PDB file of C-alpha atoms in Angstrom:
ATOM      1  CA  UNK A   5       0.000   0.000   0.000  1.00  0.00           C
ATOM      2  CA  UNK A   6       2.814   2.410   0.826  1.00  0.00           C
ATOM      3  CA  UNK A   7       4.598   1.534  -2.412  1.00  0.00           C
ATOM      4  CA  UNK A   8       1.475   2.271  -4.442  1.00  0.00           C
ATOM      5  CA  UNK A   9       0.994   5.574  -2.632  1.00  0.00           C
ATOM      6  CA  UNK A  10       4.574   6.618  -3.364  1.00  0.00           C
ATOM      7  CA  UNK A  11       3.980   5.863  -7.032  1.00  0.00           C
ATOM      8  CA  UNK A  12       0.791   7.920  -6.994  1.00  0.00           C
ATOM      9  CA  UNK A  13       2.507  10.857  -5.295  1.00  0.00           C
ATOM     10  CA  UNK A  14       5.752  10.908  -7.265  1.00  0.00           C
ATOM     11  CA  UNK A  15       4.681   9.363 -10.560  1.00  0.00           C
ATOM     12  CA  UNK A  16       1.214  10.735 -11.214  1.00  0.00           C
ATOM     13  CA  UNK A  17       0.940  14.061  -9.394  1.00  0.00           C
ATOM     14  CA  UNK A  18       3.974  15.748 -11.036  1.00  0.00           C
ATOM     15  CA  UNK A  19       2.570  14.817 -14.433  1.00  0.00           C
ATOM     16  CA  UNK A  20      -0.764  16.345 -13.485  1.00  0.00           C
ATOM     17  CA  UNK A  21       0.896  19.600 -12.472  1.00  0.00           C
ATOM     18  CA  UNK A  22       2.843  19.713 -15.731  1.00  0.00           C
ATOM     19  CA  UNK A  23      -0.326  19.263 -17.819  1.00  0.00           C
ATOM     20  CA  UNK A  24      -2.182  21.885 -15.759  1.00  0.00           C
ATOM     21  CA  UNK A  25       0.624  24.261 -16.624  1.00  0.00           C
ATOM     22  CA  UNK A  26       0.327  23.381 -20.308  1.00  0.00           C
ATOM     23  CA  UNK A  27      -3.372  24.186 -20.198  1.00  0.00           C
ATOM     24  CA  UNK A  28      -2.693  27.510 -18.472  1.00  0.00           C
ATOM     25  CA  UNK A  29      -4.867  26.750 -15.434  1.00  0.00           C
ATOM     26  CA  UNK A  30      -4.864  28.914 -12.340  1.00  0.00           C
ATOM     27  CA  UNK A  31      -3.683  27.507  -9.009  1.00  0.00           C
ATOM     28  CA  UNK A  32      -7.337  27.365  -7.891  1.00  0.00           C
ATOM     29  CA  UNK A  33      -8.397  25.363 -10.944  1.00  0.00           C
ATOM     30  CA  UNK A  34      -5.420  23.009 -10.533  1.00  0.00           C
ATOM     31  CA  UNK A  35      -6.138  22.585  -6.818  1.00  0.00           C
ATOM     32  CA  UNK A  36      -9.791  21.764  -7.489  1.00  0.00           C
ATOM     33  CA  UNK A  37      -8.823  19.257 -10.183  1.00  0.00           C
ATOM     34  CA  UNK A  38      -6.331  17.485  -7.918  1.00  0.00           C
ATOM     35  CA  UNK A  39      -8.721  17.444  -4.971  1.00  0.00           C
ATOM     36  CA  UNK A  40     -11.715  15.929  -6.749  1.00  0.00           C
ATOM     37  CA  UNK A  41      -9.949  13.147  -8.668  1.00  0.00           C
ATOM     38  CA  UNK A  42      -8.039  11.913  -5.621  1.00  0.00           C
ATOM     39  CA  UNK A  43     -11.000  12.214  -3.261  1.00  0.00           C
ATOM     40  CA  UNK A  44     -13.488  10.438  -5.502  1.00  0.00           C
ATOM     41  CA  UNK A  45     -10.924   7.758  -6.319  1.00  0.00           C
ATOM     42  CA  UNK A  46     -10.035   7.140  -2.671  1.00  0.00           C
ATOM     43  CA  UNK A  47     -13.668   6.865  -1.590  1.00  0.00           C
ATOM     44  CA  UNK A  48     -14.495   4.463  -4.448  1.00  0.00           C
ATOM     45  CA  UNK A  49     -11.353   2.382  -3.818  1.00  0.00           C
ATOM     46  CA  UNK A  50     -12.121   1.945  -0.132  1.00  0.00           C
ATOM     47  CA  UNK A  51     -15.780   1.125  -0.766  1.00  0.00           C
ATOM     48  CA  UNK A  52     -15.081  -1.432  -3.518  1.00  0.00           C
ATOM     49  CA  UNK A  53     -12.239  -3.100  -1.617  1.00  0.00           C
ATOM     50  CA  UNK A  54     -14.281  -3.470   1.560  1.00  0.00           C
ATOM     51  CA  UNK A  55     -17.332  -4.768  -0.301  1.00  0.00           C
ATOM     52  CA  UNK A  56     -15.583  -7.239  -2.634  1.00  0.00           C
ATOM     53  CA  UNK A  57     -12.501  -8.004  -0.489  1.00  0.00           C
ATOM     54  CA  UNK A  58     -10.099  -7.504  -3.384  1.00  0.00           C
ATOM     55  CA  UNK A  59      -7.693  -4.676  -4.294  1.00  0.00           C
ATOM     56  CA  UNK A  60      -9.624  -2.502  -6.766  1.00  0.00           C
ATOM     57  CA  UNK A  61      -7.821   0.857  -6.966  1.00  0.00           C
ATOM     58  CA  UNK A  62      -9.773   3.629  -8.690  1.00  0.00           C
ATOM     59  CA  UNK A  63      -7.745   6.657  -9.708  1.00  0.00           C
ATOM     60  CA  UNK A  64      -7.655   8.628 -12.948  1.00  0.00           C
ATOM     61  CA  UNK A  65      -6.319   8.101 -16.437  1.00  0.00           C
ATOM     62  CA  UNK A  66      -2.668   9.082 -16.889  1.00  0.00           C
ATOM     63  CA  UNK A  67      -2.828   8.488 -20.673  1.00  0.00           C
ATOM     64  CA  UNK A  68      -6.014  10.565 -20.698  1.00  0.00           C
ATOM     65  CA  UNK A  69      -4.249  13.381 -18.860  1.00  0.00           C
ATOM     66  CA  UNK A  70      -1.332  13.294 -21.305  1.00  0.00           C
ATOM     67  CA  UNK A  71      -3.801  13.375 -24.179  1.00  0.00           C
ATOM     68  CA  UNK A  72      -5.499  16.463 -22.733  1.00  0.00           C
ATOM     69  CA  UNK A  73      -2.113  18.144 -22.510  1.00  0.00           C
ATOM     70  CA  UNK A  74      -1.499  17.564 -26.220  1.00  0.00           C
ATOM     71  CA  UNK A  75      -4.754  19.415 -26.996  1.00  0.00           C
ATOM     72  CA  UNK A  76      -3.637  22.627 -25.260  1.00  0.00           C
ATOM     73  CA  UNK A  77      -4.440  25.511 -27.588  1.00  0.00           C
ATOM     74  CA  UNK A  78      -6.852  23.486 -29.696  1.00  0.00           C
ATOM     75  CA  UNK A  79      -9.734  23.524 -27.216  1.00  0.00           C
ATOM     76  CA  UNK A  80     -10.558  25.840 -24.337  1.00  0.00           C
ATOM     77  CA  UNK A  81     -10.672  24.469 -20.800  1.00  0.00           C
ATOM     78  CA  UNK A  82     -14.486  24.870 -20.650  1.00  0.00           C
ATOM     79  CA  UNK A  83     -14.732  22.744 -23.820  1.00  0.00           C
ATOM     80  CA  UNK A  84     -12.506  20.091 -22.219  1.00  0.00           C
ATOM     81  CA  UNK A  85     -14.650  20.085 -19.072  1.00  0.00           C
ATOM     82  CA  UNK A  86     -17.814  19.662 -21.136  1.00  0.00           C
ATOM     83  CA  UNK A  87     -16.248  16.845 -23.154  1.00  0.00           C
ATOM     84  CA  UNK A  88     -15.116  15.105 -19.953  1.00  0.00           C
ATOM     85  CA  UNK A  89     -18.678  15.288 -18.618  1.00  0.00           C
ATOM     86  CA  UNK A  90     -19.963  13.684 -21.815  1.00  0.00           C
ATOM     87  CA  UNK A  91     -17.284  10.987 -21.496  1.00  0.00           C
ATOM     88  CA  UNK A  92     -18.329  10.271 -17.912  1.00  0.00           C
ATOM     89  CA  UNK A  93     -21.965   9.925 -18.905  1.00  0.00           C
ATOM     90  CA  UNK A  94     -21.041   7.574 -21.769  1.00  0.00           C
ATOM     91  CA  UNK A  95     -18.924   5.412 -19.453  1.00  0.00           C
ATOM     92  CA  UNK A  96     -21.784   5.252 -16.968  1.00  0.00           C
ATOM     93  CA  UNK A  97     -24.319   4.257 -19.648  1.00  0.00           C
ATOM     94  CA  UNK A  98     -21.993   1.624 -21.101  1.00  0.00           C
ATOM     95  CA  UNK A  99     -21.419   0.246 -17.604  1.00  0.00           C
ATOM     96  CA  UNK A 100     -25.144  -0.004 -16.954  1.00  0.00           C
ATOM     97  CA  UNK A 101     -25.552  -1.797 -20.297  1.00  0.00           C
ATOM     98  CA  UNK A 102     -22.869  -4.333 -19.358  1.00  0.00           C
ATOM     99  CA  UNK A 103     -20.401  -3.254 -22.037  1.00  0.00           C
ATOM    100  CA  UNK A 104     -17.474  -3.457 -19.611  1.00  0.00           C
ATOM    101  CA  UNK A 105     -17.979  -7.180 -19.089  1.00  0.00           C
ATOM    102  CA  UNK A 106     -18.380  -7.813 -22.807  1.00  0.00           C
ATOM    103  CA  UNK A 107     -15.092  -6.117 -23.588  1.00  0.00           C
ATOM    104  CA  UNK A 108     -13.359  -8.420 -21.093  1.00  0.00           C
ATOM    105  CA  UNK A 109     -14.799 -11.516 -22.788  1.00  0.00           C
ATOM    106  CA  UNK A 110     -13.876 -10.334 -26.284  1.00  0.00           C
ATOM    107  CA  UNK A 111     -10.156  -9.844 -25.591  1.00  0.00           C
ATOM    108  CA  UNK A 112      -8.037 -12.941 -24.716  1.00  0.00           C
ATOM    109  CA  UNK A 113      -6.223 -12.597 -21.369  1.00  0.00           C
ATOM    110  CA  UNK A 114      -2.686 -13.174 -22.819  1.00  0.00           C
ATOM    111  CA  UNK A 115      -3.216 -10.211 -25.148  1.00  0.00           C
ATOM    112  CA  UNK A 116      -4.446  -8.129 -22.215  1.00  0.00           C
ATOM    113  CA  UNK A 117      -1.341  -8.937 -20.158  1.00  0.00           C
ATOM    114  CA  UNK A 118       0.902  -8.214 -23.137  1.00  0.00           C
ATOM    115  CA  UNK A 119      -0.765  -4.806 -23.496  1.00  0.00           C
ATOM    116  CA  UNK A 120      -0.220  -4.173 -19.807  1.00  0.00           C
ATOM    117  CA  UNK A 121       3.474  -5.068 -19.944  1.00  0.00           C
ATOM    118  CA  UNK A 122       4.010  -2.806 -22.944  1.00  0.00           C
ATOM    119  CA  UNK A 123       2.095   0.074 -21.409  1.00  0.00           C
ATOM    120  CA  UNK A 124       4.369   0.315 -18.342  1.00  0.00           C
ATOM    121  CA  UNK A 125       7.664  -0.407 -20.123  1.00  0.00           C
ATOM    122  CA  UNK A 126       8.316   3.270 -20.768  1.00  0.00           C
ATOM    123  CA  UNK A 127       7.952   4.115 -17.074  1.00  0.00           C
ATOM    124  CA  UNK A 128      10.484   1.444 -16.131  1.00  0.00           C
ATOM    125  CA  UNK A 129      13.086   2.483 -18.703  1.00  0.00           C
ATOM    126  CA  UNK A 130      12.696   6.144 -17.673  1.00  0.00           C
ATOM    127  CA  UNK A 131      14.284   5.134 -14.355  1.00  0.00           C
ATOM    128  CA  UNK A 132      17.525   4.289 -16.179  1.00  0.00           C
ATOM    129  CA  UNK A 133      17.780   7.615 -18.010  1.00  0.00           C
ATOM    130  CA  UNK A 134      16.937   9.554 -14.832  1.00  0.00           C
ATOM    131  CA  UNK A 135      19.710   7.754 -12.942  1.00  0.00           C
ATOM    132  CA  UNK A 136      22.294   8.371 -15.662  1.00  0.00           C
ATOM    133  CA  UNK A 137      21.355  12.047 -15.981  1.00  0.00           C
ATOM    134  CA  UNK A 138      21.615  12.759 -12.240  1.00  0.00           C
ATOM    135  CA  UNK A 139      23.444   9.938 -10.518  1.00  0.00           C
ATOM    136  CA  UNK A 140      23.991  11.968  -7.309  1.00  0.00           C
ATOM    137  CA  UNK A 141      20.246  12.155  -6.613  1.00  0.00           C
ATOM    138  CA  UNK A 142      18.619   9.308  -8.515  1.00  0.00           C
ATOM    139  CA  UNK A 143      21.546   6.986  -7.721  1.00  0.00           C
ATOM    140  CA  UNK A 144      20.989   6.974  -3.936  1.00  0.00           C
ATOM    141  CA  UNK A 145      17.237   6.588  -4.492  1.00  0.00           C
ATOM    142  CA  UNK A 146      17.817   3.484  -6.627  1.00  0.00           C
ATOM    143  CA  UNK A 147      20.431   2.257  -4.126  1.00  0.00           C
ATOM    144  CA  UNK A 148      17.919   2.577  -1.299  1.00  0.00           C
ATOM    145  CA  UNK A 149      15.387   0.622  -3.323  1.00  0.00           C
ATOM    146  CA  UNK A 150      17.896  -2.178  -4.038  1.00  0.00           C
ATOM    147  CA  UNK A 151      18.828  -2.287  -0.353  1.00  0.00           C
ATOM    148  CA  UNK A 152      15.164  -2.727   0.538  1.00  0.00           C
ATOM    149  CA  UNK A 153      14.906  -5.566  -1.967  1.00  0.00           C
ATOM    150  CA  UNK A 154      18.016  -7.156  -0.468  1.00  0.00           C
ATOM    151  CA  UNK A 155      16.588  -6.924   3.064  1.00  0.00           C
ATOM    152  CA  UNK A 156      13.407  -8.598   1.844  1.00  0.00           C
ATOM    153  CA  UNK A 157      11.321  -7.618   4.862  1.00  0.00           C
ATOM    154  CA  UNK A 158       7.728  -6.568   4.084  1.00  0.00           C
ATOM    155  CA  UNK A 159       7.974  -4.127   7.010  1.00  0.00           C
ATOM    156  CA  UNK A 160      10.724  -2.248   5.121  1.00  0.00           C
ATOM    157  CA  UNK A 161       9.195  -1.097   1.808  1.00  0.00           C
ATOM    158  CA  UNK A 162      11.944  -0.735  -0.834  1.00  0.00           C
ATOM    159  CA  UNK A 163      10.319   2.367  -2.308  1.00  0.00           C
ATOM    160  CA  UNK A 164      10.158   3.855   1.187  1.00  0.00           C
ATOM    161  CA  UNK A 165      13.944   3.516   1.453  1.00  0.00           C
ATOM    162  CA  UNK A 166      14.255   5.042  -2.020  1.00  0.00           C
ATOM    163  CA  UNK A 167      12.332   8.090  -0.776  1.00  0.00           C
ATOM    164  CA  UNK A 168      14.559   8.456   2.302  1.00  0.00           C
ATOM    165  CA  UNK A 169      17.898   7.917   0.537  1.00  0.00           C
ATOM    166  CA  UNK A 170      17.001  10.251  -2.309  1.00  0.00           C
ATOM    167  CA  UNK A 171      15.780  12.925   0.112  1.00  0.00           C
ATOM    168  CA  UNK A 172      19.049  12.730   2.067  1.00  0.00           C
ATOM    169  CA  UNK A 173      21.014  13.131  -1.169  1.00  0.00           C
ATOM    170  CA  UNK A 174      18.952  16.208  -2.077  1.00  0.00           C
ATOM    171  CA  UNK A 175      19.555  17.777   1.324  1.00  0.00           C
ATOM    172  CA  UNK A 176      23.296  17.082   1.246  1.00  0.00           C
ATOM    173  CA  UNK A 177      23.628  18.400  -2.290  1.00  0.00           C
ATOM    174  CA  UNK A 178      21.463  21.436  -1.613  1.00  0.00           C
ATOM    175  CA  UNK A 179      19.428  20.785  -4.759  1.00  0.00           C
ATOM    176  CA  UNK A 180      16.122  21.800  -3.201  1.00  0.00           C
ATOM    177  CA  UNK A 181      15.548  25.336  -2.009  1.00  0.00           C
ATOM    178  CA  UNK A 182      12.851  25.530   0.687  1.00  0.00           C
ATOM    179  CA  UNK A 183      10.192  28.147   0.113  1.00  0.00           C
ATOM    180  CA  UNK A 184       7.626  29.663   2.427  1.00  0.00           C
ATOM    181  CA  UNK A 185       4.514  27.479   2.316  1.00  0.00           C
ATOM    182  CA  UNK A 186       1.261  27.387   4.230  1.00  0.00           C
ATOM    183  CA  UNK A 187      -1.573  24.879   4.213  1.00  0.00           C
ATOM    184  CA  UNK A 188      -5.150  25.793   3.451  1.00  0.00           C
ATOM    185  CA  UNK A 189      -8.211  23.838   2.402  1.00  0.00           C
ATOM    186  CA  UNK A 190      -8.220  22.974  -1.307  1.00  0.00           C
ATOM    187  CA  UNK A 191     -10.050  25.296  -3.649  1.00  0.00           C
ATOM    188  CA  UNK A 192     -13.276  23.875  -5.056  1.00  0.00           C
ATOM    189  CA  UNK A 193     -13.815  25.673  -8.320  1.00  0.00           C
ATOM    190  CA  UNK A 194     -16.884  24.782 -10.367  1.00  0.00           C
ATOM    191  CA  UNK A 195     -15.638  25.460 -13.895  1.00  0.00           C
ATOM    192  CA  UNK A 196     -17.664  26.832 -16.748  1.00  0.00           C
ATOM    193  CA  UNK A 197     -18.610  24.299 -19.418  1.00  0.00           C
ATOM    194  CA  UNK A 198     -19.189  24.529 -23.120  1.00  0.00           C
ATOM    195  CA  UNK A 199     -20.110  21.766 -25.521  1.00  0.00           C
ATOM    196  CA  UNK A 200     -19.000  21.400 -29.102  1.00  0.00           C
ATOM    197  CA  UNK A 201     -19.193  18.505 -31.511  1.00  0.00           C
ATOM    198  CA  UNK A 202     -15.490  18.714 -32.298  1.00  0.00           C
ATOM    199  CA  UNK A 203     -14.531  18.538 -28.607  1.00  0.00           C
ATOM    200  CA  UNK A 204     -16.834  15.575 -28.009  1.00  0.00           C
ATOM    201  CA  UNK A 205     -15.349  13.693 -30.964  1.00  0.00           C
ATOM    202  CA  UNK A 206     -11.746  14.577 -30.131  1.00  0.00           C
ATOM    203  CA  UNK A 207     -11.924  14.191 -26.340  1.00  0.00           C
ATOM    204  CA  UNK A 208     -14.996  12.293 -25.111  1.00  0.00           C
ATOM    205  CA  UNK A 209     -14.637   9.224 -27.315  1.00  0.00           C
ATOM    206  CA  UNK A 210     -10.890   8.719 -26.653  1.00  0.00           C
ATOM    207  CA  UNK A 211     -11.505   9.141 -22.911  1.00  0.00           C
ATOM    208  CA  UNK A 212     -14.144   6.407 -22.976  1.00  0.00           C
ATOM    209  CA  UNK A 213     -11.775   4.098 -24.849  1.00  0.00           C
ATOM    210  CA  UNK A 214      -8.957   4.804 -22.379  1.00  0.00           C
ATOM    211  CA  UNK A 215     -11.169   4.239 -19.331  1.00  0.00           C
ATOM    212  CA  UNK A 216     -12.735   0.986 -20.501  1.00  0.00           C
ATOM    213  CA  UNK A 217      -9.960  -0.187 -22.815  1.00  0.00           C
ATOM    214  CA  UNK A 218      -7.003   0.436 -20.521  1.00  0.00           C
ATOM    215  CA  UNK A 219      -8.538   0.400 -17.055  1.00  0.00           C
ATOM    216  CA  UNK A 220     -10.966  -2.462 -17.434  1.00  0.00           C
ATOM    217  CA  UNK A 221      -9.041  -4.558 -19.914  1.00  0.00           C
ATOM    218  CA  UNK A 222      -5.587  -4.171 -18.380  1.00  0.00           C
ATOM    219  CA  UNK A 223      -6.280  -3.380 -14.726  1.00  0.00           C
ATOM    220  CA  UNK A 224      -9.152  -5.800 -14.225  1.00  0.00           C
ATOM    221  CA  UNK A 225      -7.457  -8.270 -16.563  1.00  0.00           C
ATOM    222  CA  UNK A 226      -4.546  -8.380 -14.144  1.00  0.00           C
ATOM    223  CA  UNK A 227      -6.928  -9.179 -11.301  1.00  0.00           C
ATOM    224  CA  UNK A 228      -8.449 -11.969 -13.359  1.00  0.00           C
ATOM    225  CA  UNK A 229      -4.976 -13.276 -14.059  1.00  0.00           C
ATOM    226  CA  UNK A 230      -4.334 -13.486 -10.311  1.00  0.00           C
ATOM    227  CA  UNK A 231      -7.428 -15.636  -9.836  1.00  0.00           C
ATOM    228  CA  UNK A 232      -9.922 -13.044  -8.580  1.00  0.00           C
ATOM    229  CA  UNK A 233     -13.583 -13.231  -9.602  1.00  0.00           C
ATOM    230  CA  UNK A 234     -13.882  -9.645 -10.745  1.00  0.00           C
ATOM    231  CA  UNK A 235     -17.302  -7.880 -10.819  1.00  0.00           C
ATOM    232  CA  UNK A 236     -16.540  -6.046 -14.063  1.00  0.00           C
ATOM    233  CA  UNK A 237     -19.892  -4.378 -14.713  1.00  0.00           C
ATOM    234  CA  UNK A 238     -20.426  -2.910 -11.211  1.00  0.00           C
ATOM    235  CA  UNK A 239     -16.885  -1.530 -11.298  1.00  0.00           C
ATOM    236  CA  UNK A 240     -17.578   0.015 -14.714  1.00  0.00           C
ATOM    237  CA  UNK A 241     -20.630   1.755 -13.265  1.00  0.00           C
ATOM    238  CA  UNK A 242     -18.556   3.143 -10.388  1.00  0.00           C
ATOM    239  CA  UNK A 243     -15.979   4.435 -12.870  1.00  0.00           C
ATOM    240  CA  UNK A 244     -18.760   6.199 -14.758  1.00  0.00           C
ATOM    241  CA  UNK A 245     -20.154   7.790 -11.587  1.00  0.00           C
ATOM    242  CA  UNK A 246     -16.690   8.937 -10.518  1.00  0.00           C
ATOM    243  CA  UNK A 247     -16.004  10.343 -13.975  1.00  0.00           C
ATOM    244  CA  UNK A 248     -19.176  12.448 -13.874  1.00  0.00           C
ATOM    245  CA  UNK A 249     -18.362  13.735 -10.377  1.00  0.00           C
ATOM    246  CA  UNK A 250     -14.790  14.548 -11.427  1.00  0.00           C
ATOM    247  CA  UNK A 251     -15.913  16.580 -14.420  1.00  0.00           C
ATOM    248  CA  UNK A 252     -18.212  18.767 -12.318  1.00  0.00           C
ATOM    249  CA  UNK A 253     -15.164  20.169 -10.496  1.00  0.00           C
ATOM    250  CA  UNK A 254     -12.855  20.313 -13.494  1.00  0.00           C
ATOM    251  CA  UNK A 255     -11.471  16.770 -13.361  1.00  0.00           C
ATOM    252  CA  UNK A 256     -11.197  14.111 -16.048  1.00  0.00           C
ATOM    253  CA  UNK A 257     -12.487  10.507 -16.203  1.00  0.00           C
ATOM    254  CA  UNK A 258     -11.697   7.895 -13.568  1.00  0.00           C
ATOM    255  CA  UNK A 259     -10.069   4.578 -14.361  1.00  0.00           C
ATOM    256  CA  UNK A 260      -9.001   1.324 -12.705  1.00  0.00           C
ATOM    257  CA  UNK A 261      -5.357   2.007 -11.792  1.00  0.00           C
ATOM    258  CA  UNK A 262      -3.456  -0.630 -13.744  1.00  0.00           C
ATOM    259  CA  UNK A 263      -0.194   0.332 -12.012  1.00  0.00           C
ATOM    260  CA  UNK A 264      -1.843   0.190  -8.598  1.00  0.00           C
ATOM    261  CA  UNK A 265      -3.420  -3.177  -9.406  1.00  0.00           C
ATOM    262  CA  UNK A 266      -0.059  -4.631 -10.399  1.00  0.00           C
ATOM    263  CA  UNK A 267       1.626  -3.399  -7.223  1.00  0.00           C
ATOM    264  CA  UNK A 268      -1.143  -4.353  -4.785  1.00  0.00           C
ATOM    265  CA  UNK A 269      -2.666  -7.482  -6.323  1.00  0.00           C
ATOM    266  CA  UNK A 270       0.460  -9.468  -7.188  1.00  0.00           C
ATOM    267  CA  UNK A 271       1.999 -12.262  -5.087  1.00  0.00           C
ATOM    268  CA  UNK A 272       4.394  -9.865  -3.340  1.00  0.00           C
ATOM    269  CA  UNK A 273       1.422  -8.108  -1.714  1.00  0.00           C
ATOM    270  CA  UNK A 274       0.887 -11.086   0.591  1.00  0.00           C
ATOM    271  CA  UNK A 275      -1.760 -13.812   0.818  1.00  0.00           C
ATOM    272  CA  UNK A 276      -4.479 -13.384  -1.775  1.00  0.00           C
ATOM    273  CA  UNK A 277      -7.427 -12.997   0.674  1.00  0.00           C
ATOM    274  CA  UNK A 278      -5.758 -10.062   2.468  1.00  0.00           C
ATOM    275  CA  UNK A 279      -4.248  -8.101  -0.431  1.00  0.00           C
ATOM    276  CA  UNK A 280      -7.183  -5.701  -0.416  1.00  0.00           C
ATOM    277  CA  UNK A 281      -5.678  -4.160   2.734  1.00  0.00           C
ATOM    278  CA  UNK A 282      -2.909  -2.711   0.577  1.00  0.00           C
ATOM    279  CA  UNK A 283      -5.520  -0.784  -1.394  1.00  0.00           C
ATOM    280  CA  UNK A 284      -7.168   0.446   1.800  1.00  0.00           C
ATOM    281  CA  UNK A 285      -3.794   1.799   2.960  1.00  0.00           C
ATOM    282  CA  UNK A 286      -2.976   3.429  -0.379  1.00  0.00           C
ATOM    283  CA  UNK A 287      -6.429   4.980  -0.781  1.00  0.00           C
ATOM    284  CA  UNK A 288      -6.406   6.378   2.743  1.00  0.00           C
ATOM    285  CA  UNK A 289      -2.988   7.937   2.182  1.00  0.00           C
ATOM    286  CA  UNK A 290      -4.088   9.497  -1.110  1.00  0.00           C
ATOM    287  CA  UNK A 291      -6.562  11.573   0.871  1.00  0.00           C
ATOM    288  CA  UNK A 292      -3.466  13.425   2.047  1.00  0.00           C
ATOM    289  CA  UNK A 293      -2.823  14.402  -1.571  1.00  0.00           C
ATOM    290  CA  UNK A 294      -6.417  15.577  -1.912  1.00  0.00           C
ATOM    291  CA  UNK A 295      -6.390  17.656   1.284  1.00  0.00           C
ATOM    292  CA  UNK A 296      -2.948  19.072   0.521  1.00  0.00           C
ATOM    293  CA  UNK A 297      -3.773  19.974  -3.073  1.00  0.00           C
ATOM    294  CA  UNK A 298      -2.864  23.592  -2.432  1.00  0.00           C
ATOM    295  CA  UNK A 299       0.580  22.566  -1.113  1.00  0.00           C
ATOM    296  CA  UNK A 300       1.384  19.864  -3.663  1.00  0.00           C
ATOM    297  CA  UNK A 301       2.323  22.271  -6.444  1.00  0.00           C
ATOM    298  CA  UNK A 302       4.965  24.322  -4.547  1.00  0.00           C
ATOM    299  CA  UNK A 303       6.394  21.236  -2.814  1.00  0.00           C
ATOM    300  CA  UNK A 304       7.021  19.323  -6.038  1.00  0.00           C
ATOM    301  CA  UNK A 305       8.332  22.457  -7.713  1.00  0.00           C
ATOM    302  CA  UNK A 306      11.430  22.446  -5.465  1.00  0.00           C
ATOM    303  CA  UNK A 307      12.278  18.745  -5.996  1.00  0.00           C
ATOM    304  CA  UNK A 308      14.708  17.636  -8.736  1.00  0.00           C
ATOM    305  CA  UNK A 309      12.954  15.892 -11.631  1.00  0.00           C
ATOM    306  CA  UNK A 310      15.441  13.008 -11.472  1.00  0.00           C
ATOM    307  CA  UNK A 311      14.269  12.253  -7.910  1.00  0.00           C
ATOM    308  CA  UNK A 312      10.636  12.165  -9.007  1.00  0.00           C
ATOM    309  CA  UNK A 313      11.377   9.970 -12.051  1.00  0.00           C
ATOM    310  CA  UNK A 314      13.506   7.563 -10.011  1.00  0.00           C
ATOM    311  CA  UNK A 315      10.758   7.003  -7.436  1.00  0.00           C
ATOM    312  CA  UNK A 316       8.170   6.450 -10.144  1.00  0.00           C
ATOM    313  CA  UNK A 317      10.393   3.884 -11.828  1.00  0.00           C
ATOM    314  CA  UNK A 318      11.198   1.981  -8.637  1.00  0.00           C
ATOM    315  CA  UNK A 319       7.490   1.725  -7.947  1.00  0.00           C
ATOM    316  CA  UNK A 320       7.034  -0.124 -11.202  1.00  0.00           C
ATOM    317  CA  UNK A 321      10.141  -2.257 -10.663  1.00  0.00           C
ATOM    318  CA  UNK A 322       8.395  -3.809  -7.652  1.00  0.00           C
ATOM    319  CA  UNK A 323       6.069  -5.640 -10.041  1.00  0.00           C
ATOM    320  CA  UNK A 324       7.412  -9.218 -10.321  1.00  0.00           C
ATOM    321  CA  UNK A 325       8.146 -10.260 -13.933  1.00  0.00           C
ATOM    322  CA  UNK A 326       6.031 -13.382 -13.494  1.00  0.00           C
ATOM    323  CA  UNK A 327       3.000 -11.103 -13.024  1.00  0.00           C
ATOM    324  CA  UNK A 328       3.519  -9.797 -16.556  1.00  0.00           C
TER     325      UNK A 328
END
């Protein structure tokens, strides 16, 4: 659970901030976006895991976020918000119609797992380039991770050691300059919406494909591969509901976290009946991200990018090859 949280914090949040900058959002709009997607995801994750007793992490679509960033300048933010609302409604309708389960039966599981392995390969290789580019920061982070793997004690998370070792290296090297920061409740900005056919075609449809094609097929496919009896259609409905809620406060569609599933549902997460506890831990900790949305941006701004990339990569390296 801690490993998954570290990946969320250092792999996903910096990317979100970068895309918000590309779109020219204000700090209030960015804060609202961060707050709603992490809050809705944490609540859904905890509820699903407690009800079904399996690790079902609900977060948001990283590929979808990257795609939105590529559309900066082509569509206004209100058009993107409107398109995301349409996408959420489509996901919800398809979930109610049972389309999520049908997609899972149409695609063979070996193809699903191959897609999953390919989709995370870039994140893993990015660890290597980050280490080579800044060995004095990323190197200790990777060294801490390897030490944790060598210790092999579940009470000593390897990624946790990577965080500590990398942070010590940053402090010694003076590569982070502290700035005056203060905590306040996240801004909840209800954005204006506008609807256009071009935005719906260019944004809504791809978001639906990413949510059901990547999240359901790859994330839930991994759970199926581990022997879980996955309630695909109810989860698809929850994703649709979360996506609609997200859009109302400026967020984008929810998704089953394929990275979180791989970290928390594999054999290294412990006995199969109790792995859902990892998701409960990770989801509870992500509420910290939601409540600290106003602080997240300045905190990450002072950290070296190599440190962030290294932690994201070590999170993925925890996935055993046999799971792929």
